[in-house]
GROMACS .gro file of C-alpha atoms in nm:
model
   71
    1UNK     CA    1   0.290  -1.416  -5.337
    2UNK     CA    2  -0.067  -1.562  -5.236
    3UNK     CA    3  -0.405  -1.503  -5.438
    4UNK     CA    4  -0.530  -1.183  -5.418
    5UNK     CA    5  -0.890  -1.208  -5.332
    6UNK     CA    6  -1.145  -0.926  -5.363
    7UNK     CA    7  -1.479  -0.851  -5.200
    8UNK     CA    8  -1.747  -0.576  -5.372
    9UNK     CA    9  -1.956  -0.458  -5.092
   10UNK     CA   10  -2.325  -0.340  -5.174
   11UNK     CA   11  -2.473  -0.130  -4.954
   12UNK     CA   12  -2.723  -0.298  -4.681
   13UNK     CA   13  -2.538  -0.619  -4.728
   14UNK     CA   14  -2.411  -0.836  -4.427
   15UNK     CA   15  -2.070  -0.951  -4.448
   16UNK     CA   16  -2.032  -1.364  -4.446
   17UNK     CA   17  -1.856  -1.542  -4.139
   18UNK     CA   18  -1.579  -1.643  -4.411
   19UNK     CA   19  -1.505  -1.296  -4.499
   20UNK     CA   20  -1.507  -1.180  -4.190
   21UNK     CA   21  -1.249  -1.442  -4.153
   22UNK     CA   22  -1.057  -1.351  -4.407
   23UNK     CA   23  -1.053  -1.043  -4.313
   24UNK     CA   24  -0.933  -1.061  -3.943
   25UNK     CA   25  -0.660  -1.312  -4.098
   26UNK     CA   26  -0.520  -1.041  -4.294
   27UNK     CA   27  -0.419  -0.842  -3.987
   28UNK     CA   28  -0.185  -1.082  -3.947
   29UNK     CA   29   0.004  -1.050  -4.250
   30UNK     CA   30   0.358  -0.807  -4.308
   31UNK     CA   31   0.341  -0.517  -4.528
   32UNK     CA   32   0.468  -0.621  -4.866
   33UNK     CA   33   0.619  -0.289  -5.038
   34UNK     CA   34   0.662  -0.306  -5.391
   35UNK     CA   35   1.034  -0.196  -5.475
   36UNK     CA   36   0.934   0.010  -5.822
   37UNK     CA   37   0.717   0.228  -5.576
   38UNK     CA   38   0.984   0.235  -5.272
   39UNK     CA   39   0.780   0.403  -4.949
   40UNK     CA   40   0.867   0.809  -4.924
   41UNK     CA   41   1.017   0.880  -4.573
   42UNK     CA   42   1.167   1.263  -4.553
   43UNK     CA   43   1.402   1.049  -4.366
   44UNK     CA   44   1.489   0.718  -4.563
   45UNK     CA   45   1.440   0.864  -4.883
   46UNK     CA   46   1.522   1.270  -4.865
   47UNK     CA   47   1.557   1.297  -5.231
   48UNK     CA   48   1.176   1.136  -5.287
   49UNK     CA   49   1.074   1.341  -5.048
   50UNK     CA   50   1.193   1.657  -5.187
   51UNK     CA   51   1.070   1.558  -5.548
   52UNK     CA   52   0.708   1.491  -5.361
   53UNK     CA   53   0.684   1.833  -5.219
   54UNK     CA   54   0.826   2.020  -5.514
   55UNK     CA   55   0.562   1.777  -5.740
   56UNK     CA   56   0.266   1.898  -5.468
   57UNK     CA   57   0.326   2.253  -5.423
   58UNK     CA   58   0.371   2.288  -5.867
   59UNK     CA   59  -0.009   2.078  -5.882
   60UNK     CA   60  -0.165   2.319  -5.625
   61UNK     CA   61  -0.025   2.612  -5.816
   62UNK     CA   62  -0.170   2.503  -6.116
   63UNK     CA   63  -0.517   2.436  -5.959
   64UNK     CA   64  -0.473   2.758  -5.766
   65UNK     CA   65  -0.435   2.921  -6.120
   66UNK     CA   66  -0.704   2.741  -6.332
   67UNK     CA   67  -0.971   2.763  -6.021
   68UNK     CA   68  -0.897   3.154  -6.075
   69UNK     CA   69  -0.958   3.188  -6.408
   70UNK     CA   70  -1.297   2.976  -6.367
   71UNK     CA   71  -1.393   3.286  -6.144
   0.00000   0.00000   0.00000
């Protein structure tokens, strides 16, 4: 795996021609998935998906309920 480089951007600051490089370089790079977080695809991996849904809909039930009693 190569070095992972990072930029912090301020605001009103130019980028440089080498990160702009860098940058546009990237594109050109594969998707690297990491295989302890496998992608979740209703189609590759149904039972993910079904665990993601369930995991949502539970989470916006619970915000549901504590927004409420914040009323």
């Amino acid at each position: 795996m190569g070095k992972e480089v990072r930029y912090i951007r301020t605001m009103g600051t130019e980028l440089t021609p080498e990160q702009i490089e860098r940058i546009e370089a990237s594109r050109n790079f594969e998707d690297e998935y990491d295989e302890d977080c496998p992608e979740i695809d209703p189609v590759k991996t149904p039972e993910l998906y079904q665990a993601l849904v369930k995991a949502t809909g539970e989470r916006n039930r619970r915000i549901s309920k504590m927004l409420r009693e914040l009323a």
